[in-house]
CSV table of C-alpha atoms in Angstrom, one decimal:
chain,number,residue,atom,x,y,z
A,1,MET,CA,10.7,1.7,-12.9
A,2,LYS,CA,12.9,4.7,-12.1
A,3,ILE,CA,10.8,7.5,-10.4
A,4,ALA,CA,11.9,11.1,-10.0
A,5,ILE,CA,10.2,13.0,-7.2
A,6,LEU,CA,10.5,16.8,-7.2
A,7,GLY,CA,10.2,18.0,-3.6
A,8,SER,CA,11.3,16.5,-0.3
A,9,GLY,CA,8.7,17.8,2.1
A,10,VAL,CA,6.4,15.4,3.9
A,11,ILE,CA,4.5,14.7,0.6
A,12,GLY,CA,7.6,14.0,-1.4
A,13,VAL,CA,9.3,11.8,1.2
A,14,THR,CA,6.2,9.7,2.0
A,15,SER,CA,5.8,9.3,-1.8
A,16,ALA,CA,9.4,8.1,-2.0
A,17,TRP,CA,8.8,5.6,0.8
A,18,TYR,CA,5.8,3.9,-0.7
A,19,LEU,CA,7.3,3.8,-4.2
A,20,ALA,CA,10.4,2.2,-2.8
A,21,GLU,CA,8.3,-0.2,-0.9
A,22,ALA,CA,6.6,-1.1,-4.2
A,23,GLY,CA,10.0,-2.0,-5.7
A,24,HIS,CA,10.8,1.1,-7.7
A,25,GLU,CA,14.1,3.0,-8.0
A,26,VAL,CA,13.5,6.4,-6.6
A,27,VAL,CA,15.3,9.8,-6.7
A,28,VAL,CA,14.1,12.8,-4.7
A,29,VAL,CA,15.2,16.3,-5.7
A,30,ASP,CA,15.0,19.5,-3.6
A,31,ARG,CA,16.6,22.9,-3.6
A,32,GLN,CA,16.9,22.9,0.2
A,33,ASP,CA,19.8,21.2,2.1
A,34,GLY,CA,17.6,18.5,3.5
A,35,PRO,CA,14.1,17.2,3.9
A,36,ALA,CA,11.2,19.1,5.4
A,37,LEU,CA,12.8,22.6,5.4
A,38,GLU,CA,9.9,24.4,3.8
A,39,THR,CA,6.2,24.1,4.8
A,40,SER,CA,6.8,20.8,6.6
A,41,PHE,CA,9.3,22.3,9.0
A,42,ALA,CA,7.2,23.8,11.8
A,43,ASN,CA,3.6,23.3,11.0
A,44,ALA,CA,0.8,23.0,13.6
A,45,GLY,CA,1.5,19.3,14.3
A,46,GLU,CA,-2.0,18.1,14.1
A,47,ILE,CA,-3.2,15.0,12.3
A,48,SER,CA,-6.9,15.7,12.2
A,49,PRO,CA,-8.9,13.9,9.5
A,50,GLY,CA,-12.3,14.8,11.0
A,51,TYR,CA,-11.5,18.5,10.8
A,52,ALA,CA,-10.5,18.2,7.1
A,53,SER,CA,-12.9,21.0,6.0
A,54,PRO,CA,-12.8,23.2,2.9
A,55,TRP,CA,-11.9,26.9,3.5
A,56,ALA,CA,-14.6,27.7,0.9
A,57,ALA,CA,-17.8,27.3,2.7
A,58,PRO,CA,-21.2,29.0,2.8
A,59,GLY,CA,-21.0,32.3,4.7
A,60,ILE,CA,-17.2,32.5,4.4
A,61,PRO,CA,-17.2,35.8,2.3
A,62,LEU,CA,-19.1,37.6,5.1
A,63,LYS,CA,-17.0,36.0,7.8
A,64,ALA,CA,-13.8,37.0,5.9
A,65,LEU,CA,-14.8,40.7,6.0
A,66,ARG,CA,-15.3,40.5,9.7
A,67,TRP,CA,-12.0,38.6,10.2
A,68,LEU,CA,-10.1,41.2,8.2
A,69,ALA,CA,-11.2,43.9,10.7
A,70,MET,CA,-10.2,41.9,13.9
A,71,THR,CA,-7.2,42.9,16.0
A,72,HIS,CA,-6.0,39.3,16.1
A,73,ALA,CA,-7.2,38.5,12.6
A,74,PRO,CA,-7.2,34.8,11.4
A,75,LEU,CA,-7.2,36.0,7.8
A,76,ILE,CA,-4.9,38.6,6.3
A,77,LEU,CA,-5.2,39.7,2.7
A,78,ARG,CA,-2.4,41.7,1.1
A,79,PRO,CA,-3.6,42.2,-2.5
A,80,HIS,CA,-1.1,43.2,-5.2
A,81,ALA,CA,-0.8,42.9,-9.0
A,82,ASP,CA,-0.9,39.1,-9.2
A,83,MET,CA,-3.3,37.4,-11.7
A,84,ALA,CA,-2.6,34.0,-10.1
A,85,MET,CA,-3.9,35.4,-6.8
A,86,LEU,CA,-6.9,36.9,-8.4
A,87,ARG,CA,-7.8,33.7,-10.3
A,88,TRP,CA,-7.4,31.7,-7.1
A,89,LEU,CA,-9.6,34.0,-5.0
A,90,VAL,CA,-12.3,34.0,-7.6
A,91,ALA,CA,-12.3,30.2,-7.9
A,92,MET,CA,-12.3,29.9,-4.1
A,93,LEU,CA,-15.3,32.2,-3.8
A,94,GLY,CA,-17.0,30.1,-6.4
A,95,ASN,CA,-16.8,27.1,-4.1
A,96,CYS,CA,-18.5,28.9,-1.2
A,97,ASN,CA,-21.8,27.2,-1.5
A,98,ALA,CA,-23.5,24.3,0.2
A,99,ARG,CA,-23.3,21.8,-2.7
A,100,ASP,CA,-19.6,22.3,-3.3
A,101,TYR,CA,-18.8,22.4,0.4
A,102,ALA,CA,-20.4,19.0,0.9
A,103,ILE,CA,-18.6,17.5,-2.1
A,104,ASN,CA,-15.2,18.9,-1.1
A,105,LYS,CA,-15.4,18.0,2.5
A,106,SER,CA,-16.5,14.5,1.8
A,107,ARG,CA,-13.5,13.7,-0.4
A,108,MET,CA,-11.1,15.5,1.9
A,109,VAL,CA,-12.3,13.4,4.9
A,110,ARG,CA,-12.1,10.3,2.7
A,111,LEU,CA,-8.5,10.9,1.9
A,112,ALA,CA,-7.6,12.1,5.4
A,113,GLU,CA,-9.1,9.1,7.2
A,114,TYR,CA,-7.3,6.8,4.8
A,115,SER,CA,-4.1,8.7,5.4
A,116,ARG,CA,-4.4,8.3,9.2
A,117,ASP,CA,-4.9,4.6,8.8
A,118,CYS,CA,-1.8,4.4,6.5
A,119,LEU,CA,0.2,6.3,9.1
A,120,ILE,CA,-0.8,4.0,11.9
A,121,ALA,CA,0.2,1.0,9.8
A,122,LEU,CA,3.5,2.6,8.9
A,123,ARG,CA,4.2,3.3,12.6
A,124,GLN,CA,3.4,-0.3,13.5
A,125,GLU,CA,5.6,-1.7,10.7
A,126,THR,CA,8.6,0.5,11.2
A,127,GLY,CA,8.5,1.8,14.8
A,128,ILE,CA,9.1,5.4,13.6
A,129,ARG,CA,9.0,8.0,16.3
A,130,TYR,CA,8.2,11.7,16.0
A,131,ASP,CA,6.8,12.9,19.3
A,132,GLU,CA,3.5,11.3,18.4
A,133,ARG,CA,0.4,11.1,20.5
A,134,SER,CA,-3.0,9.6,19.9
A,135,GLN,CA,-5.2,11.5,22.2
A,136,GLY,CA,-7.7,13.3,19.9
A,137,THR,CA,-8.4,16.9,18.9
A,138,LEU,CA,-10.6,19.4,20.6
A,139,GLN,CA,-12.1,22.2,18.5
A,140,LEU,CA,-12.9,24.9,21.1
A,141,PHE,CA,-15.6,27.5,20.7
A,142,ARG,CA,-15.4,30.7,22.7
A,143,LYS,CA,-18.9,31.8,21.6
A,144,GLN,CA,-22.2,30.0,21.7
A,145,SER,CA,-22.9,31.0,18.1
A,146,GLN,CA,-19.9,29.0,17.0
A,147,LEU,CA,-21.1,26.0,18.8
A,148,ASP,CA,-24.6,26.4,17.4
A,149,ALA,CA,-23.1,26.4,13.8
A,150,ILE,CA,-21.5,22.9,13.9
A,151,GLY,CA,-24.5,21.1,12.4
A,152,LYS,CA,-23.2,20.9,8.8
A,153,ASP,CA,-19.8,19.5,10.0
A,154,THR,CA,-21.2,16.9,12.4
A,155,ALA,CA,-23.6,15.8,9.7
A,156,VAL,CA,-20.7,15.0,7.4
A,157,LEU,CA,-18.8,13.3,10.2
A,158,GLN,CA,-21.8,11.2,11.0
A,159,ALA,CA,-22.3,10.3,7.3
A,160,ASP,CA,-18.6,9.3,7.0
A,161,GLY,CA,-18.7,7.3,10.3
A,162,VAL,CA,-16.2,9.5,12.1
A,163,PRO,CA,-16.6,9.3,15.9
A,164,PHE,CA,-17.1,12.7,17.6
A,165,GLU,CA,-18.2,14.2,20.9
A,166,VAL,CA,-20.0,17.6,21.5
A,167,LEU,CA,-18.8,18.9,24.9
A,168,ASP,CA,-19.8,21.6,27.3
A,169,LYS,CA,-17.2,23.7,29.1
A,170,ALA,CA,-16.7,21.0,31.8
A,171,GLY,CA,-16.2,18.4,29.1
A,172,CYS,CA,-13.6,20.6,27.4
A,173,ILE,CA,-11.6,20.9,30.6
A,174,ALA,CA,-11.9,17.2,31.2
A,175,ALA,CA,-10.4,16.6,27.7
A,176,GLU,CA,-7.7,19.3,28.2
A,177,PRO,CA,-7.1,19.8,31.9
A,178,GLY,CA,-4.8,22.8,31.2
A,179,LEU,CA,-7.9,24.8,30.3
A,180,ALA,CA,-8.9,24.9,34.0
A,181,ALA,CA,-6.4,27.8,34.4
A,182,SER,CA,-7.9,29.8,31.6
A,183,GLU,CA,-10.1,32.8,32.1
A,184,ALA,CA,-11.1,32.9,28.4
A,185,PRO,CA,-14.8,32.2,27.6
A,186,ILE,CA,-15.5,28.6,26.7
A,187,ALA,CA,-18.9,27.8,25.2
A,188,GLY,CA,-18.1,24.2,24.4
A,189,GLY,CA,-16.2,22.1,21.9
A,190,LEU,CA,-16.3,19.4,19.3
A,191,ARG,CA,-13.8,16.6,20.1
A,192,LEU,CA,-12.6,13.9,17.7
A,193,PRO,CA,-11.1,11.1,19.8
A,194,ASN,CA,-9.3,9.3,16.9
A,195,ASP,CA,-7.1,12.2,15.8
A,196,GLU,CA,-3.4,12.3,16.4
A,197,THR,CA,-0.5,14.7,16.8
A,198,GLY,CA,3.2,14.6,15.9
A,199,ASP,CA,6.2,16.6,14.7
A,200,CYS,CA,6.1,16.6,10.9
A,201,PHE,CA,9.8,17.6,10.6
A,202,LYS,CA,11.0,14.8,12.8
A,203,PHE,CA,8.7,12.3,11.0
A,204,THR,CA,9.8,13.4,7.5
A,205,ASN,CA,13.5,13.2,8.4
A,206,ALA,CA,13.2,9.8,10.1
A,207,LEU,CA,11.3,8.4,7.1
A,208,ALA,CA,13.8,9.9,4.7
A,209,GLY,CA,16.6,8.0,6.6
A,210,MET,CA,14.6,4.8,6.3
A,211,ALA,CA,13.9,5.4,2.6
A,212,ALA,CA,17.6,6.1,2.0
A,213,ALA,CA,18.4,2.7,3.7
A,214,LYS,CA,16.1,1.2,1.1
A,215,GLY,CA,18.1,2.8,-1.7
A,216,VAL,CA,16.2,6.1,-2.3
A,217,ARG,CA,18.6,8.8,-3.4
A,218,PHE,CA,18.2,12.4,-2.2
A,219,LEU,CA,19.7,15.2,-4.3
A,220,ASN,CA,19.6,18.1,-1.9
A,221,ALA,CA,20.6,21.7,-2.7
A,222,THR,CA,19.6,21.0,-6.2
A,223,THR,CA,17.2,23.2,-8.2
A,224,VAL,CA,14.9,22.0,-10.9
A,225,THR,CA,15.2,24.4,-13.8
A,226,ARG,CA,13.1,22.8,-16.4
A,227,LEU,CA,10.9,19.7,-17.2
A,228,VAL,CA,11.5,18.8,-20.8
A,229,GLU,CA,8.5,17.4,-22.8
A,230,GLU,CA,8.9,15.5,-26.0
A,231,GLN,CA,6.0,13.8,-27.9
A,232,GLY,CA,3.7,13.9,-24.9
A,233,ARG,CA,6.2,12.6,-22.3
A,234,ILE,CA,8.8,14.1,-20.0
A,235,THR,CA,12.1,12.9,-21.3
A,236,ARG,CA,14.4,14.6,-18.7
A,237,VAL,CA,14.5,17.1,-15.9
A,238,GLU,CA,17.2,19.8,-16.1
A,239,LEU,CA,18.9,20.4,-12.7
A,240,GLU,CA,21.4,22.9,-11.3
A,241,SER,CA,23.6,22.4,-8.2
A,242,GLY,CA,26.6,24.3,-7.2
A,243,GLY,CA,26.8,26.1,-10.5
A,244,MET,CA,26.8,22.7,-12.3
A,245,ARG,CA,24.0,21.7,-14.8
A,246,THR,CA,22.9,18.1,-15.1
A,247,ASP,CA,20.0,16.1,-16.5
A,248,LEU,CA,17.9,13.6,-14.6
A,249,VAL,CA,16.2,10.9,-16.6
A,250,ALA,CA,13.4,8.7,-15.2
A,251,ASP,CA,10.5,6.6,-16.4
A,252,ALA,CA,8.0,8.7,-14.4
A,253,TYR,CA,8.1,12.1,-12.6
A,254,ILE,CA,6.1,13.3,-9.6
A,255,VAL,CA,5.8,17.0,-8.8
A,256,ALA,CA,5.5,17.4,-5.1
A,257,ALA,CA,6.9,20.9,-4.7
A,258,GLY,CA,4.1,22.5,-2.7
A,259,SER,CA,3.5,26.2,-3.6
A,260,PHE,CA,6.3,26.0,-6.2
A,261,SER,CA,4.6,23.3,-8.2
A,262,PRO,CA,2.6,25.6,-10.6
A,263,ALA,CA,5.8,27.2,-11.8
A,264,LEU,CA,7.3,23.8,-12.7
A,265,VAL,CA,4.4,22.7,-14.8
A,266,ALA,CA,3.3,26.0,-16.3
A,267,PRO,CA,5.8,25.8,-19.2
A,268,LEU,CA,4.1,22.5,-20.2
A,269,GLY,CA,0.8,24.3,-20.6
A,270,ILE,CA,-0.6,22.9,-17.3
A,271,ARG,CA,-2.4,25.4,-15.2
A,272,LEU,CA,-2.3,24.1,-11.7
A,273,PRO,CA,-4.6,26.1,-9.4
A,274,VAL,CA,-2.3,26.1,-6.3
A,275,TYR,CA,-1.5,29.3,-4.5
A,276,PRO,CA,0.6,30.0,-1.4
A,277,VAL,CA,-1.4,30.8,1.7
A,278,LYS,CA,1.0,31.8,4.4
A,279,GLY,CA,0.8,30.4,7.9
A,280,TYR,CA,2.7,31.2,11.1
A,281,SER,CA,3.8,29.2,14.1
A,282,LEU,CA,5.5,29.5,17.5
A,283,THR,CA,7.5,26.6,19.1
A,284,VAL,CA,7.3,27.2,22.8
A,285,PRO,CA,9.2,25.4,25.6
A,286,ILE,CA,6.9,24.0,28.3
A,287,VAL,CA,7.5,25.4,31.8
A,288,ASP,CA,4.4,24.0,33.6
A,289,GLU,CA,3.3,20.5,32.5
A,290,ALA,CA,0.0,20.7,34.4
A,291,ARG,CA,-1.1,23.8,32.4
A,292,ALA,CA,0.0,22.5,29.0
A,293,PRO,CA,-2.2,20.9,26.4
A,294,VAL,CA,-2.1,17.1,26.2
A,295,SER,CA,-3.0,16.9,22.5
A,296,THR,CA,-4.3,19.4,19.9
A,297,LEU,CA,-6.7,22.2,20.6
A,298,LEU,CA,-8.2,24.2,17.7
A,299,ASP,CA,-9.1,27.8,18.8
A,300,GLU,CA,-12.0,28.4,16.5
A,301,SER,CA,-12.1,32.2,17.1
A,302,TYR,CA,-8.6,32.8,15.8
A,303,LYS,CA,-8.1,29.7,13.6
A,304,VAL,CA,-5.1,28.7,15.7
A,305,ALA,CA,-4.0,25.1,16.6
A,306,ILE,CA,-2.2,24.6,19.9
A,307,THR,CA,-0.4,21.2,20.0
A,308,ARG,CA,1.7,19.3,22.5
A,309,LEU,CA,4.9,18.0,20.9
A,310,GLY,CA,7.0,16.3,23.6
A,311,ASN,CA,8.4,19.0,25.8
A,312,ARG,CA,7.2,21.8,23.5
A,313,ILE,CA,4.0,23.5,22.5
A,314,ARG,CA,3.5,24.2,18.8
A,315,VAL,CA,1.1,27.1,18.2
A,316,GLY,CA,0.2,27.5,14.5
A,317,GLY,CA,-2.4,29.0,12.3
A,318,MET,CA,-3.8,32.1,10.5
A,319,ALA,CA,-4.1,32.5,6.7
A,320,GLU,CA,-2.2,35.3,5.0
A,321,ILE,CA,-2.7,35.7,1.3
A,322,SER,CA,0.4,37.7,0.3
A,323,GLY,CA,2.1,35.8,-2.4
A,324,PHE,CA,5.5,34.4,-1.6
A,325,SER,CA,6.3,36.8,1.2
A,326,ARG,CA,8.5,35.4,4.1
A,327,GLU,CA,8.1,38.4,6.4
A,328,LEU,CA,7.5,37.8,10.1
A,329,PRO,CA,5.4,40.7,11.3
A,330,PRO,CA,5.2,41.1,15.1
A,331,ALA,CA,1.4,41.4,14.8
A,332,ARG,CA,1.2,37.8,13.6
A,333,ARG,CA,3.3,36.6,16.6
A,334,ALA,CA,1.0,38.6,18.9
A,335,THR,CA,-2.0,36.7,17.6
A,336,LEU,CA,-0.4,33.3,18.3
A,337,GLU,CA,0.7,34.4,21.8
A,338,HIS,CA,-2.8,35.7,22.6
A,339,SER,CA,-4.5,32.5,21.6
A,340,ALA,CA,-2.1,30.2,23.5
A,341,GLY,CA,-1.6,32.5,26.4
A,342,SER,CA,-5.3,33.1,27.0
A,343,LEU,CA,-6.2,29.4,26.9
A,344,PHE,CA,-3.1,27.8,28.5
A,345,PRO,CA,-1.7,30.6,30.7
A,346,GLY,CA,1.7,29.9,32.2
A,347,ALA,CA,2.1,26.6,30.3
A,348,GLY,CA,5.0,27.8,28.1
A,349,ALA,CA,7.7,30.4,27.9
A,350,LEU,CA,6.2,32.5,25.1
A,351,ASP,CA,9.1,35.0,25.3
A,352,GLN,CA,11.5,32.2,24.4
A,353,ALA,CA,9.4,30.8,21.5
A,354,SER,CA,10.8,30.5,18.0
A,355,PHE,CA,8.7,32.3,15.3
A,356,TRP,CA,8.3,30.8,11.9
A,357,CYS,CA,6.2,31.0,8.7
A,358,GLY,CA,5.5,28.6,5.9
A,359,LEU,CA,3.7,28.8,2.5
A,360,ARG,CA,0.8,26.3,2.4
A,361,PRO,CA,0.0,25.2,-1.1
A,362,MET,CA,-3.8,25.7,-1.4
A,363,THR,CA,-6.3,24.8,-4.0
A,364,PRO,CA,-9.5,26.8,-4.4
A,365,ASP,CA,-11.6,23.7,-3.3
A,366,SER,CA,-9.1,22.8,-0.5
A,367,THR,CA,-8.7,19.3,-2.0
A,368,PRO,CA,-5.1,18.3,-3.0
A,369,VAL,CA,-4.3,17.5,-6.6
A,370,ILE,CA,-3.2,13.9,-6.8
A,371,GLY,CA,-2.9,11.9,-10.0
A,372,PRO,CA,-1.9,11.9,-13.7
A,373,THR,CA,-1.7,14.9,-16.0
A,374,ARG,CA,-2.1,15.2,-19.8
A,375,VAL,CA,1.6,14.4,-20.0
A,376,GLY,CA,1.9,10.7,-20.1
A,377,ASN,CA,4.5,10.1,-17.4
A,378,LEU,CA,4.0,13.2,-15.3
A,379,PHE,CA,2.1,13.0,-12.0
A,380,LEU,CA,1.1,15.5,-9.3
A,381,ASN,CA,1.0,15.2,-5.6
A,382,THR,CA,0.5,18.7,-4.3
A,383,GLY,CA,-1.9,21.4,-3.1
A,384,HIS,CA,-2.6,20.0,0.4
A,385,GLY,CA,-2.9,23.4,2.0
A,386,THR,CA,-3.1,23.1,5.8
A,387,LEU,CA,-3.5,19.3,5.7
A,388,GLY,CA,-0.2,18.1,4.2
A,389,TRP,CA,0.7,16.4,7.5
A,390,THR,CA,-2.8,15.0,7.9
A,391,MET,CA,-3.0,13.6,4.3
A,392,ALA,CA,0.6,12.8,3.6
A,393,CYS,CA,0.7,9.0,3.9
A,394,GLY,CA,-2.6,8.4,2.2
A,395,SER,CA,-1.7,10.7,-0.7
A,396,ALA,CA,1.6,8.9,-1.1
A,397,ARG,CA,-0.1,5.5,-1.1
A,398,VAL,CA,-2.5,6.7,-3.8
A,399,ILE,CA,0.2,8.2,-6.0
A,400,ALA,CA,2.4,5.1,-5.6
A,401,ASP,CA,-0.5,2.9,-6.7
A,402,LEU,CA,-1.3,5.1,-9.7
A,403,VAL,CA,2.3,5.2,-10.8
A,404,SER,CA,2.6,1.5,-10.4
A,405,GLY,CA,-0.5,0.8,-12.4
A,406,ARG,CA,-2.5,-0.4,-9.4
A,407,ARG,CA,-6.0,0.7,-8.4
A,408,PRO,CA,-5.8,2.7,-5.1
A,409,ASP,CA,-7.6,1.5,-2.0
A,410,ILE,CA,-9.9,4.6,-2.1
A,411,GLU,CA,-11.7,6.4,-4.9
A,412,ALA,CA,-9.1,8.8,-6.3
A,413,SER,CA,-10.3,9.9,-9.8
A,414,ASP,CA,-11.9,13.1,-8.3
A,415,LEU,CA,-8.5,14.1,-6.8
A,416,ALA,CA,-6.7,14.5,-10.2
A,417,ILE,CA,-6.2,17.8,-12.0
A,418,SER,CA,-8.8,16.8,-14.5
A,419,ARG,CA,-11.5,17.9,-12.0
A,420,TYR,CA,-10.8,21.5,-13.0
């Protein structure tokens, strides 16, 4: 079959790879000049299946009110007249209960664990390199109350067979020796030894090159203007590039356009509950190896991930609900610098760091939308939020199997848009 994929971030490119591996003719369309130039460009770099947790959790509404008042706030809400934002917030709050949290976390961990296994297999098969490391992830708690509250998460990890370690301060320093120079309070940590790290941008571009060698075509700098539906099927996609209008005809179509996916399918009568949640990152050159992180550390207090990527440190996090804004406020940079600088002082040249933001495509239940739609040959692979890098390979394998008419290796029916 001929498959058209709309979007060339890490989700679209991995989907293209597995579909090409399955023998399909694949075309990837993106309005940017190359792969991974949107949300996949400078994300936090962590591949953390065990930390695949829903944002919607018991107690989050009260925590959110406290976060909004913090100087270095992990959550920023900039409300405006936007019904999509309001619907998303209401739906997210509706998931803030113990029952939904357990359901959502379990399916997220299922997909994320599968995705990590797919990535390992892909790396072994192709030799792809992307500043990867396999040295685990440490969730660090500055307060004892944070450490005391991990019971619901460790219960799910234990039920799903995910190895973990609960560490005291000395154990945290043993896992991340650079913390020895920190004067910040450290109550303890939760470490997942099987987690990985890597540069998503490097990975996506390397895989795109391999996919192109297999015959995948990439139509860059090309905007999708309309999906045309006739008699319950997409018959063509209307494109625009350089002022020229063309049509793309395929047997099946996959929307993998991140936060821009809802706008593509809305004219078809499909309400896709994905909303952009803005995240920020710094890319910091390392100046002292001994003080730098060796893998990923999650600073629970500020919801910031600090990741080693070769000779750089990627500091990423926060959640800003402000629509499609691309502003780079100095206050957001200050939060990232505070988190990294207080835990790994002197490790990197923060004054030389590059500052970036990306729009994470979030669903109200934090689980991506993967699978068929009511339109016979239209599929979705989007809504991965902060976990696009973590879930990319597994999501791509699932969608490739579904498009090919095969049963996926994991349960996937509860990932489709029909769950809403």
